[in-house]
PDB file of C-alpha atoms in Angstrom:
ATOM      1  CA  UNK A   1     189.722 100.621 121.003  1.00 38.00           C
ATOM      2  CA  UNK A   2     188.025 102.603 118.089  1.00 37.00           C
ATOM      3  CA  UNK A   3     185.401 100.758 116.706  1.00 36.00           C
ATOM      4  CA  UNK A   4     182.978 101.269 113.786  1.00 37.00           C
ATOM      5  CA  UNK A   5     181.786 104.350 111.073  1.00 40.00           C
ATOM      6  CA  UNK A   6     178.867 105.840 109.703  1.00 41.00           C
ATOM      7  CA  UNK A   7     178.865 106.244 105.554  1.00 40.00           C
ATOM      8  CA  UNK A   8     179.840 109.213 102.612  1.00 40.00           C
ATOM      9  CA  UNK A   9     182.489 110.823  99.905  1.00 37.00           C
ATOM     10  CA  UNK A  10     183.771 113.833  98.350  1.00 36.00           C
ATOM     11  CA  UNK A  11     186.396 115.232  95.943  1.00 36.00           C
ATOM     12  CA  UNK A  12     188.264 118.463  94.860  1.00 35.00           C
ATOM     13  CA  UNK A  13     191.186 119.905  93.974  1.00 33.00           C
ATOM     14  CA  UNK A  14     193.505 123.337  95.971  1.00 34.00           C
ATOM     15  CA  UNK A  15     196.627 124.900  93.728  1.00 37.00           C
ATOM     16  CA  UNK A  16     200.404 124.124  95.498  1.00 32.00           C
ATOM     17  CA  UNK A  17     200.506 127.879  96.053  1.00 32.00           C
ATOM     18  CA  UNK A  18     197.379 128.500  98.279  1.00 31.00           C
ATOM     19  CA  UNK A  19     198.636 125.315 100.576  1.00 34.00           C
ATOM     20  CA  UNK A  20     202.612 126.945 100.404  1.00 34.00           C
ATOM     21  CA  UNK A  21     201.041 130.230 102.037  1.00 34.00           C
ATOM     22  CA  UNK A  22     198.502 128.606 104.613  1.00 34.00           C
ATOM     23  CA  UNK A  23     201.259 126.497 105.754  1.00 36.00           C
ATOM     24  CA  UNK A  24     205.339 125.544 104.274  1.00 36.00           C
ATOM     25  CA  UNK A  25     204.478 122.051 103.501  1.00 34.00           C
ATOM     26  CA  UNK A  26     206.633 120.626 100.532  1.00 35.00           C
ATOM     27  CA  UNK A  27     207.286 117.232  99.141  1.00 34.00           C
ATOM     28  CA  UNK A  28     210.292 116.367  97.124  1.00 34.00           C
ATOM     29  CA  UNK A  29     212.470 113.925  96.385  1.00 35.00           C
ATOM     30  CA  UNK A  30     216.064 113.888  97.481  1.00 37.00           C
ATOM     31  CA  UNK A  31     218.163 110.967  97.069  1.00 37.00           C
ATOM     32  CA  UNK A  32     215.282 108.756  96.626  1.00 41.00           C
ATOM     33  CA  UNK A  33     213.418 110.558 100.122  1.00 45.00           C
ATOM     34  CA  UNK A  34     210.479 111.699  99.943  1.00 47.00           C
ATOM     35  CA  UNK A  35     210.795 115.053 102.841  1.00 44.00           C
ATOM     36  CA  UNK A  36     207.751 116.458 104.020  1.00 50.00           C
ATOM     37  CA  UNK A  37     208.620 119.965 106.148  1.00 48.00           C
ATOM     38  CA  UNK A  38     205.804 120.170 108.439  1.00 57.00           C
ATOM     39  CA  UNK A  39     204.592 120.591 112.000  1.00 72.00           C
ATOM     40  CA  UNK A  40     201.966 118.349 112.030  1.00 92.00           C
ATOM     41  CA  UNK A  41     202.184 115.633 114.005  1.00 95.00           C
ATOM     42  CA  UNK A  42     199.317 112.681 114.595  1.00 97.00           C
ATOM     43  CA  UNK A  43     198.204 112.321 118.049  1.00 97.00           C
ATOM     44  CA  UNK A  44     195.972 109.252 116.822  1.00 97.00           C
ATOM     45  CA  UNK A  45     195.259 108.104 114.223  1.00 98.00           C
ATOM     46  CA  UNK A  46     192.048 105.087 113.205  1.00 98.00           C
ATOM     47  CA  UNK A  47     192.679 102.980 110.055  1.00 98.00           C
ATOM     48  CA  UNK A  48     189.653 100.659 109.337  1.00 98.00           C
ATOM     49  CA  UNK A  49     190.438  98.044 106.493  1.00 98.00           C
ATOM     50  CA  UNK A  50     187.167  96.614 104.931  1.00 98.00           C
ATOM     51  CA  UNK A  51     187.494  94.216 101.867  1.00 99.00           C
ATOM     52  CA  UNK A  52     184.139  93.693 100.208  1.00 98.00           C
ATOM     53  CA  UNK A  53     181.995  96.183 102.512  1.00 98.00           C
ATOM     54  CA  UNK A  54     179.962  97.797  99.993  1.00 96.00           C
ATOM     55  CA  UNK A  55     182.498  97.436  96.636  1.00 95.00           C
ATOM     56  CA  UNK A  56     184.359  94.229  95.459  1.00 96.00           C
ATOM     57  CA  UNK A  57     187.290  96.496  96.617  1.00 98.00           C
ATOM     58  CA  UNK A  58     188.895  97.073 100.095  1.00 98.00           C
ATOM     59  CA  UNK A  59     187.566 100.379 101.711  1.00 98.00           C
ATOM     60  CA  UNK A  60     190.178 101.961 103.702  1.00 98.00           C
ATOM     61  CA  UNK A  61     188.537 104.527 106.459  1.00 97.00           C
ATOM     62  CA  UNK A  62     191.325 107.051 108.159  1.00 98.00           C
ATOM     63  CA  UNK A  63     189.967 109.215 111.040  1.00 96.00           C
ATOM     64  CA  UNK A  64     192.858 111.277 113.202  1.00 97.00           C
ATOM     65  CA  UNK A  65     193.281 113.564 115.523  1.00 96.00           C
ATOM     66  CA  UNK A  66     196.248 115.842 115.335  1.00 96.00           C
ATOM     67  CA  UNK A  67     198.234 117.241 118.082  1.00 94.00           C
ATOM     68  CA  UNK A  68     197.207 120.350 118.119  1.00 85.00           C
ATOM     69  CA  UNK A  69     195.135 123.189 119.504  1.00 83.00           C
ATOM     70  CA  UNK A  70     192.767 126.204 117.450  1.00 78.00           C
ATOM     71  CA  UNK A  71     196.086 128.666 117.831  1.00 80.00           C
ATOM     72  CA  UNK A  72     198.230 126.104 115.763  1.00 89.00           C
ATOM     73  CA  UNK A  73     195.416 125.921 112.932  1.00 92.00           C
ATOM     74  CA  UNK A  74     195.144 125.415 110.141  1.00 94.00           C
ATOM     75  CA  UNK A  75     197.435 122.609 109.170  1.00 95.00           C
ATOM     76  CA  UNK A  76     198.669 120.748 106.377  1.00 96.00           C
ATOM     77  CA  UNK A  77     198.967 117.058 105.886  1.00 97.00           C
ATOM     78  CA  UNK A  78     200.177 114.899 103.264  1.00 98.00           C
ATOM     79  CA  UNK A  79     199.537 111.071 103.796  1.00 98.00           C
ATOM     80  CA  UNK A  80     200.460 108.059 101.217  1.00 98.00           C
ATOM     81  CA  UNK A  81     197.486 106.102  99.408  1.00 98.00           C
ATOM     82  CA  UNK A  82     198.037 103.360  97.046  1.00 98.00           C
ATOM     83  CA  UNK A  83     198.665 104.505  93.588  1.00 97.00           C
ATOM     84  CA  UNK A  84     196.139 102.819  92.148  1.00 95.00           C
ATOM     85  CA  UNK A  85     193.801 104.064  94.949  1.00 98.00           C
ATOM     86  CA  UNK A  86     190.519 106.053  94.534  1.00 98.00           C
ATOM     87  CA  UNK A  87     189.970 108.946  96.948  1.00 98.00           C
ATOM     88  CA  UNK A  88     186.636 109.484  97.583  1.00 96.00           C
ATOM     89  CA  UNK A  89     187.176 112.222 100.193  1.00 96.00           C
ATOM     90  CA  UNK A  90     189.892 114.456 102.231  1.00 98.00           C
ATOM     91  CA  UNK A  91     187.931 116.071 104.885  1.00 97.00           C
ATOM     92  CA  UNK A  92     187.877 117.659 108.593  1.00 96.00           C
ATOM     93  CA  UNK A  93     185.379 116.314 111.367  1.00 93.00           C
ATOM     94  CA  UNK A  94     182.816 119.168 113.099  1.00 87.00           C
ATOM     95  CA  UNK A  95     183.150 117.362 116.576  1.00 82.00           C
ATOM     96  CA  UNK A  96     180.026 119.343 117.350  1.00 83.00           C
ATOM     97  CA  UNK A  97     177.799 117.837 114.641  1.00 84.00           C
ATOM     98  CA  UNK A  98     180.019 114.802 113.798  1.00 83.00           C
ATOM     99  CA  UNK A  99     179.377 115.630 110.280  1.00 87.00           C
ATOM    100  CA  UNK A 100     182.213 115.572 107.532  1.00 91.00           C
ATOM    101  CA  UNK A 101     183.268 118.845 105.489  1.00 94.00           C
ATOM    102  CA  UNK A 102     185.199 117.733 101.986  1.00 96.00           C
ATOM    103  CA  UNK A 103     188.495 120.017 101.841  1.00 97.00           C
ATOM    104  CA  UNK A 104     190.280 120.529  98.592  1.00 98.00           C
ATOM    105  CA  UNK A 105     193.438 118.484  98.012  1.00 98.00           C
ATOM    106  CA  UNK A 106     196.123 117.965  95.247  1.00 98.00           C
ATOM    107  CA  UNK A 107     197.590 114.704  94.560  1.00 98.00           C
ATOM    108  CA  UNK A 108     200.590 113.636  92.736  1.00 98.00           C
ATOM    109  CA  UNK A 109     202.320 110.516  92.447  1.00 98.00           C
ATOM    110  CA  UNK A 110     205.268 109.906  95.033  1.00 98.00           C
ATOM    111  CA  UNK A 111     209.309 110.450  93.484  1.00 97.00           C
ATOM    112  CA  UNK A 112     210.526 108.584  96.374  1.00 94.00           C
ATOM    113  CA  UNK A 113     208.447 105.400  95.805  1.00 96.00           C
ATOM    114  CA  UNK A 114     206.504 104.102  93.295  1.00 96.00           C
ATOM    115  CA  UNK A 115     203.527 102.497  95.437  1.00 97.00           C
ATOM    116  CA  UNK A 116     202.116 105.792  96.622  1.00 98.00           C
ATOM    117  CA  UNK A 117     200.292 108.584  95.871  1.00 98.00           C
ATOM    118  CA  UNK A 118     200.423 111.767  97.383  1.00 98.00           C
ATOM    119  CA  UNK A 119     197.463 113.453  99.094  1.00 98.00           C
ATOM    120  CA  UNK A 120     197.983 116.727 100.537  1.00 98.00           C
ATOM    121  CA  UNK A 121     195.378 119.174 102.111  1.00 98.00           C
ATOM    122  CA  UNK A 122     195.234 122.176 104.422  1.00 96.00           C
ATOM    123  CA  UNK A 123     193.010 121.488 107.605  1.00 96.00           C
ATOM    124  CA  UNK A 124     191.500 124.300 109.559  1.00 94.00           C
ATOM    125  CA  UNK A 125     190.317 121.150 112.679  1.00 94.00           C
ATOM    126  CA  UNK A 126     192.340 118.618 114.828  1.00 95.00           C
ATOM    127  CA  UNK A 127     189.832 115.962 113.745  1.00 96.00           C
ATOM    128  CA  UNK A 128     190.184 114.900 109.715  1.00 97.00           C
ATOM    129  CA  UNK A 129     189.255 111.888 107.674  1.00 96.00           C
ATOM    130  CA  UNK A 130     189.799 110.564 104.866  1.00 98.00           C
ATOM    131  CA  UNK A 131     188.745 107.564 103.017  1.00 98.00           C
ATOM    132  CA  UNK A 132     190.137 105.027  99.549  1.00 98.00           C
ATOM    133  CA  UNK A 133     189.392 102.091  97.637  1.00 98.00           C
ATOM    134  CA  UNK A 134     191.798 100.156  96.422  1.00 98.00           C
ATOM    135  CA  UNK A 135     191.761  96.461  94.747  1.00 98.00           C
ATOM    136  CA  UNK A 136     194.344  94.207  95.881  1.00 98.00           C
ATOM    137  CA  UNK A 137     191.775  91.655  95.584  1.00 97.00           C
ATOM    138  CA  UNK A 138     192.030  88.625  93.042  1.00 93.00           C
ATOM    139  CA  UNK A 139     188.964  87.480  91.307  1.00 92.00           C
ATOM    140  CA  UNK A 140     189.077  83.650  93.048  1.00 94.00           C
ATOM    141  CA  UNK A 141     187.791  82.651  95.997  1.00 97.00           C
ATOM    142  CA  UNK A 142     190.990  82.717  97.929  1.00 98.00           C
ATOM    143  CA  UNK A 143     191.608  85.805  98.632  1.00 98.00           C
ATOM    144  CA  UNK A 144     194.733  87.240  99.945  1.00 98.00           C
ATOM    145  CA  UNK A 145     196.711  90.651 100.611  1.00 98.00           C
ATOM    146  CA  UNK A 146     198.646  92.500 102.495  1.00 98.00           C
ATOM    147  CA  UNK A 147     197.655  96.532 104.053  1.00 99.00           C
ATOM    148  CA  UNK A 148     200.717  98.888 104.437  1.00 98.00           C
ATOM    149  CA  UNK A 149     200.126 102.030 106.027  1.00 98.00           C
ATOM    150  CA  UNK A 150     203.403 104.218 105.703  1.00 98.00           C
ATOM    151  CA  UNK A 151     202.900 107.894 107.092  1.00 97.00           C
ATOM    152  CA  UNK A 152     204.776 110.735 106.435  1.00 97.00           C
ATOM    153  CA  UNK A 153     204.110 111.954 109.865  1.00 97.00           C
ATOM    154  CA  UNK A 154     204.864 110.903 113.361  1.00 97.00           C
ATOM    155  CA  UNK A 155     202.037 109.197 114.820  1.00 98.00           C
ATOM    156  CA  UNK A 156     201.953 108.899 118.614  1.00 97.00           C
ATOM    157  CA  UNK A 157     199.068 106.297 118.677  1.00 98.00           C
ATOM    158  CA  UNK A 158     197.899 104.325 115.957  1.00 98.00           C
ATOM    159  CA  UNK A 159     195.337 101.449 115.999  1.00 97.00           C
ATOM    160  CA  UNK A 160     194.095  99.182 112.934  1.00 98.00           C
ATOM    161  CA  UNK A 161     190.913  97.332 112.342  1.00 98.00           C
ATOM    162  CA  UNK A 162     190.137  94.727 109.947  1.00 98.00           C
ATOM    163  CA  UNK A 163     186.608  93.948 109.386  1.00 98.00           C
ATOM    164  CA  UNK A 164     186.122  90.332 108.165  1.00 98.00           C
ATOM    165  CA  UNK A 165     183.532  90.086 104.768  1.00 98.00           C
ATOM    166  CA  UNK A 166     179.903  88.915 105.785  1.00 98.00           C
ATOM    167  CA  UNK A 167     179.855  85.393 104.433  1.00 98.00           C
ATOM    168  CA  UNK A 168     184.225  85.338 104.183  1.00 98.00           C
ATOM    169  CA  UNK A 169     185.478  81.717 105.983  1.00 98.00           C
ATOM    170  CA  UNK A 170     189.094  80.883 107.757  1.00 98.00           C
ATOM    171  CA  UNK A 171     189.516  84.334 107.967  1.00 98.00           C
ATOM    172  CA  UNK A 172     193.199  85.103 108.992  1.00 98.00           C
ATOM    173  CA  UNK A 173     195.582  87.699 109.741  1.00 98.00           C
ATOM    174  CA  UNK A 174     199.041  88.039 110.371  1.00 98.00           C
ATOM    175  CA  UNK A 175     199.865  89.490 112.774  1.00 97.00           C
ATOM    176  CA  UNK A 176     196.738  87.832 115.097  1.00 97.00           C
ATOM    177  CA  UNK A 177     194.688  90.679 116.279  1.00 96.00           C
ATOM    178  CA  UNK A 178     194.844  92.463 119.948  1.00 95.00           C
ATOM    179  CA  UNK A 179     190.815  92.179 120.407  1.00 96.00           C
ATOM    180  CA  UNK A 180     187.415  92.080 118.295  1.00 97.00           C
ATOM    181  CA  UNK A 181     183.802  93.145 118.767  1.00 96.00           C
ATOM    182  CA  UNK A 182     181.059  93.045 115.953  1.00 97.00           C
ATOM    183  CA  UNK A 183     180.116  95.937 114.725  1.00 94.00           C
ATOM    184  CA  UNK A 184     176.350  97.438 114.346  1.00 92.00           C
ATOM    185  CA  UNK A 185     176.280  95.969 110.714  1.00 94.00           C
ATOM    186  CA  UNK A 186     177.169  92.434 112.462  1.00 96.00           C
ATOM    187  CA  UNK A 187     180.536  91.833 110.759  1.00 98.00           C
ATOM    188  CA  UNK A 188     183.584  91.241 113.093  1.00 98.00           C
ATOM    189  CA  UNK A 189     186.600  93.708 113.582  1.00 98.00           C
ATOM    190  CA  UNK A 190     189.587  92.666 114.431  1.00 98.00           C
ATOM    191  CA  UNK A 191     191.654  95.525 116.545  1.00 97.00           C
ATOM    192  CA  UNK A 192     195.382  96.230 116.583  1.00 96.00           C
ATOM    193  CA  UNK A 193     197.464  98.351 118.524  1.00 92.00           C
ATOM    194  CA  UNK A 194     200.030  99.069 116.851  1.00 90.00           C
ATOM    195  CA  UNK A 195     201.519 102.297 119.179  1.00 92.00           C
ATOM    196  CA  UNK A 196     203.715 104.599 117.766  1.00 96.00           C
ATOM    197  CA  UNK A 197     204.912 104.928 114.584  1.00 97.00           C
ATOM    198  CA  UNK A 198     207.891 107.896 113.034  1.00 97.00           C
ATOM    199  CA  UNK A 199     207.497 109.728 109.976  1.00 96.00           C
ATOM    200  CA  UNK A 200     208.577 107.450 107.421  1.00 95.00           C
ATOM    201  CA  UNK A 201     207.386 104.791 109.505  1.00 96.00           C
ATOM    202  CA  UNK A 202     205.508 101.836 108.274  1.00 97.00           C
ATOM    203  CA  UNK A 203     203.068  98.694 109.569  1.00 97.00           C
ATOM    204  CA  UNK A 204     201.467  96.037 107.980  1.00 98.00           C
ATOM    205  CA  UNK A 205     198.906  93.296 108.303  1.00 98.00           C
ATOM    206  CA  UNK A 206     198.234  90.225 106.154  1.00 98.00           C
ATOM    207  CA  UNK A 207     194.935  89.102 105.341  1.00 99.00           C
ATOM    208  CA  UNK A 208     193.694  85.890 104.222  1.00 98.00           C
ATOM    209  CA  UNK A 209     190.141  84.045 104.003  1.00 99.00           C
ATOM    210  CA  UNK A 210     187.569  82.184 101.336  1.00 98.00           C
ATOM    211  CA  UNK A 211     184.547  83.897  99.667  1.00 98.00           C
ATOM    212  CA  UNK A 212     183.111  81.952  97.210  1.00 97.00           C
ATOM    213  CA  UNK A 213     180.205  84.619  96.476  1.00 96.00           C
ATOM    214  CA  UNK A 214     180.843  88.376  95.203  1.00 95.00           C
ATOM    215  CA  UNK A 215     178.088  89.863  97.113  1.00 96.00           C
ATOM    216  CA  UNK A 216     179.359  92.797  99.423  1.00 97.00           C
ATOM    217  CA  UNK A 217     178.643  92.491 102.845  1.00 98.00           C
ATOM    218  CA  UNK A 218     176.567  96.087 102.949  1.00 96.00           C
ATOM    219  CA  UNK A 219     174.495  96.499  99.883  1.00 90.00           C
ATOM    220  CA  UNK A 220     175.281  99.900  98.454  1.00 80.00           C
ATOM    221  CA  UNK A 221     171.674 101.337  98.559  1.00 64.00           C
ATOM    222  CA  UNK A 222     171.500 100.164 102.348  1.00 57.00           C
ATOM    223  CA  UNK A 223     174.205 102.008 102.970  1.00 53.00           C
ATOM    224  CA  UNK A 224     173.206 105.096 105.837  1.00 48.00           C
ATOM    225  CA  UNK A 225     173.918 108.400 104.921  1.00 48.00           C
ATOM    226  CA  UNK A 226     175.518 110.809 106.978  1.00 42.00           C
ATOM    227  CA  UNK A 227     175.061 114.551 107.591  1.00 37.00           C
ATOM    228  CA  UNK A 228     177.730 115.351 105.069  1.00 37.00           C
ATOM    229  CA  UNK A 229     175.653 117.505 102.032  1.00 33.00           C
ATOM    230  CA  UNK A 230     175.833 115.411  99.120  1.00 33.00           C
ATOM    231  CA  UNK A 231     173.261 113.445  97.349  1.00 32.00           C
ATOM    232  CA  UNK A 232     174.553 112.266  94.254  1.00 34.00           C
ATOM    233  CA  UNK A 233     175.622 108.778  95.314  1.00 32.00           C
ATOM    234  CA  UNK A 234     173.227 106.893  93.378  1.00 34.00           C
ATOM    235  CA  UNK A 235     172.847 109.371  90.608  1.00 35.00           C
ATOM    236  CA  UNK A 236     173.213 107.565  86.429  1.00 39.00           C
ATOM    237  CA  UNK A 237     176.244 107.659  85.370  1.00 38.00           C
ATOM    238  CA  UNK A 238     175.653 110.249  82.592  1.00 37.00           C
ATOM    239  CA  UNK A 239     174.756 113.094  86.054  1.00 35.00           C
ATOM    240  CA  UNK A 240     178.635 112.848  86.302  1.00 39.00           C
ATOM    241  CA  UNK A 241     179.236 113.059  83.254  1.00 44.00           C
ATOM    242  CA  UNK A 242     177.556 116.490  82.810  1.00 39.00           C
ATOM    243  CA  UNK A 243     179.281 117.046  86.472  1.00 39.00           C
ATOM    244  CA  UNK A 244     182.372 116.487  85.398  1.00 45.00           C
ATOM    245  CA  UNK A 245     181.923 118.477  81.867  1.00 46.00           C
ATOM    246  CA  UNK A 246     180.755 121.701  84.543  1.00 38.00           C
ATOM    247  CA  UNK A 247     184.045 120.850  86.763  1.00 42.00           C
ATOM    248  CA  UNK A 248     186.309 120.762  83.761  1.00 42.00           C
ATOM    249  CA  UNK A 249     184.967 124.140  82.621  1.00 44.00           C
ATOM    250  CA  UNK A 250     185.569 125.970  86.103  1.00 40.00           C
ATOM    251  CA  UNK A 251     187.994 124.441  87.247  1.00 42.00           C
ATOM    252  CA  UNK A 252     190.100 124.308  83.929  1.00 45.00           C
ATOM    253  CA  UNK A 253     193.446 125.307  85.925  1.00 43.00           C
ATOM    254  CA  UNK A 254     193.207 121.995  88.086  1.00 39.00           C
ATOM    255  CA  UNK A 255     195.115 118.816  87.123  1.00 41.00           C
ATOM    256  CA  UNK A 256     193.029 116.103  88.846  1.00 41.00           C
ATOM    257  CA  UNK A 257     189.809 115.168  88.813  1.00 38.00           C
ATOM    258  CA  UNK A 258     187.348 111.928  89.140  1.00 39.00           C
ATOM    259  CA  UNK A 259     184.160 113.102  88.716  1.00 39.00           C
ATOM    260  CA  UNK A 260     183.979 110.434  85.772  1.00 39.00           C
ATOM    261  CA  UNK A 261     183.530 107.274  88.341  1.00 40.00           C
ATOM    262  CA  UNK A 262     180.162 107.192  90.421  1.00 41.00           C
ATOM    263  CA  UNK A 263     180.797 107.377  93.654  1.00 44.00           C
ATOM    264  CA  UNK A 264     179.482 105.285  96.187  1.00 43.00           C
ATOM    265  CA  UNK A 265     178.223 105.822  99.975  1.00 44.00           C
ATOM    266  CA  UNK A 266     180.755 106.293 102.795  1.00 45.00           C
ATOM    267  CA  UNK A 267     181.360 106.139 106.386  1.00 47.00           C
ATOM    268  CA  UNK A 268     181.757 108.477 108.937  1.00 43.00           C
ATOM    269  CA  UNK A 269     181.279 108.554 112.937  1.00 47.00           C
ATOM    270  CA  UNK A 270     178.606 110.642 114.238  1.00 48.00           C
ATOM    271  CA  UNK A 271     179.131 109.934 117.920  1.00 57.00           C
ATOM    272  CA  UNK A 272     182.401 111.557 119.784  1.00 60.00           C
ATOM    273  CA  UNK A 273     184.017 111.781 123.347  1.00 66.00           C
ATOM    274  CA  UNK A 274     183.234 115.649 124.525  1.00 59.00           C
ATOM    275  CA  UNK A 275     186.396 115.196 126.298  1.00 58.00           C
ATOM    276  CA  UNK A 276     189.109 113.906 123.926  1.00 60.00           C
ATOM    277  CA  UNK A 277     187.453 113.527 120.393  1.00 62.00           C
ATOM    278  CA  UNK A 278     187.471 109.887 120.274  1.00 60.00           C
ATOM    279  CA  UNK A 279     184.985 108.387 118.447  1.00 62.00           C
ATOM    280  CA  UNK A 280     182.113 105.668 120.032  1.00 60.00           C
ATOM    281  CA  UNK A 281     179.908 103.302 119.458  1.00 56.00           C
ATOM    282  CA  UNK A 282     176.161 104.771 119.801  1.00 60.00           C
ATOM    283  CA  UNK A 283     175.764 102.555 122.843  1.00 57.00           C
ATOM    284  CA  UNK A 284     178.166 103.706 125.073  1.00 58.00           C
ATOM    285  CA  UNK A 285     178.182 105.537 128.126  1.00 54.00           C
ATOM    286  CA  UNK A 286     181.456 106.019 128.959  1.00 53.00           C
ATOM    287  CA  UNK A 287     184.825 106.603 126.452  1.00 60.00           C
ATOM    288  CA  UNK A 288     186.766 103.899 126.329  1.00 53.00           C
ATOM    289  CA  UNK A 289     189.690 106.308 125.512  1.00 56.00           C
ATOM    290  CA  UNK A 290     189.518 108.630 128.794  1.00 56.00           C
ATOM    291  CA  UNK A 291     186.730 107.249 130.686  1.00 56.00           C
ATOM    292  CA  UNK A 292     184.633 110.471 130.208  1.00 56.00           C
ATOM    293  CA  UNK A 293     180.850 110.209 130.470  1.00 58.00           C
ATOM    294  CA  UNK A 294     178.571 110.451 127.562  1.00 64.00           C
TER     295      UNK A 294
END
């Protein structure tokens, strides 16, 4: 089982045409499809769900690994997000320094189906990440929703985590999960193997429990950072302002930007399997994935 992340986040944009040349990747709607003409496929992919971590919002953490090799490089990817969803980054993984590298991306909102967004970037690694909020969340104490994940790409394996809220009670989810371990922060995940999964595929988990409090189970400024180069996540708000005023000015061609909402810290692994990629715990000795030594 995959188990927990380190913390960061990033945005930018990349024109239709540059991602067209590095690689035919198109999405369209036909008949109410949404067709995505790639060769990518996922060889495994890690979704971590996390409502309340650091946010009043659920964090959603994506780390795969594609099946492929430096001669089939770069690739392009195009996964679904909630619409309402804010990306904080689209990145690849440097397995040798575990450290995140933001990659442009273009978004658009899905023809085929009205819950999604489109997020599409080029990546020159088998290892990327990406990670969302989103706020299913209702402002009571009962607390209730449901996580789709719905790929556009054939996943061979794909495992889920839910990570229960720090002071959350009668925490429940449907389905019941496979396993769970507590993480270094000392919040429970709940595992799920959920295999394979086609392109156009989707799974789902329900999630239910009580919070009477809003406090997040990580505050913010406690957050660790990662080796990723940024350093404005606490900046005022009026730094992104002026950011944002620079990035409309340079950028004046691209369509999307956020630079508007401060951003807060995020998550990443800095420990991996020499072997296969997969990402550990800092304890372990041995992957749990092919049994290498650490």
């Amino acid at each position: 089982m995959l188990t927990y992340l380190q913390p960061k986040w990033r945005l930018w944009t990349v024109g239709l045409t540059v991602l067209c040349w590095l690689l035919p990747v198109s999405v369209m709607a036909q008949d109410g499809e949404t067709a995505v003409a790639t060769t990518a496929v996922i060889q495994r992919l890690n979704v971590q769900v996390m409502p309340e971590f650091d946010d009043s919002r659920v964090l959603v953490i994506v780390q795969g690994r594609l099946a492929a090799d430096s001669a089939n490089l770069p690739q392009t990817i195009t996964v679904r997000v909630p619409q309402d969803a804010q990306i904080n980054q689209m990145a690849v993984v440097n397995m040798e320094t575990g450290a995140p590298t933001a990659q442009p991306y273009d978004t658009a909102p899905d023809p085929a189906d009205g819950r999604w967004l489109l997020a599409t970037y080029t990546v020159d690694s088998a290892h990327f990440f990406y990670e969302y909020y989103f706020n299913p969340l209702s402002a009571g104490a009962e607390k209730r929703f449901t996580f789709t994940l719905s790929t556009l790409h054939p996943i061979t394996e794909l495992v889920l985590e839910v990570q229960q809220p720090r002071t959350a009670e009668d925490f429940v989810t449907e389905p019941t999960s496979d396993s769970s371990q507590v993480d270094s922060y000392g919040l429970t995940m709940y595992q799920f193997t959920a295999g394979t999964l086609p392109a156009g595929g989707e799974t789902t988990v329900s999630i239910q429990y009580t919070k009477t409090d809003t406090t997040p189970s990580v505050p913010r400024q406690q957050a660790p950072e990662t080796t990723a180069a940024t350093n404005n996540t606490l900046l005022p708000t009026w730094v992104f302002g002026l950011l944002a005023a620079v990035a409309v000015s340079t950028f004046a061609g691209f369509a999307w930007y956020r630079t508007r909402l401060p951003k807060p810290a995020s998550i990443i692994r800095t420990h991996y399997c020499p072997q296969c990629g997969t990402p550990q715990r800092d304890d372990a000795h041995y992957c749990h994935a092919c049994g290498a030594a650490l």
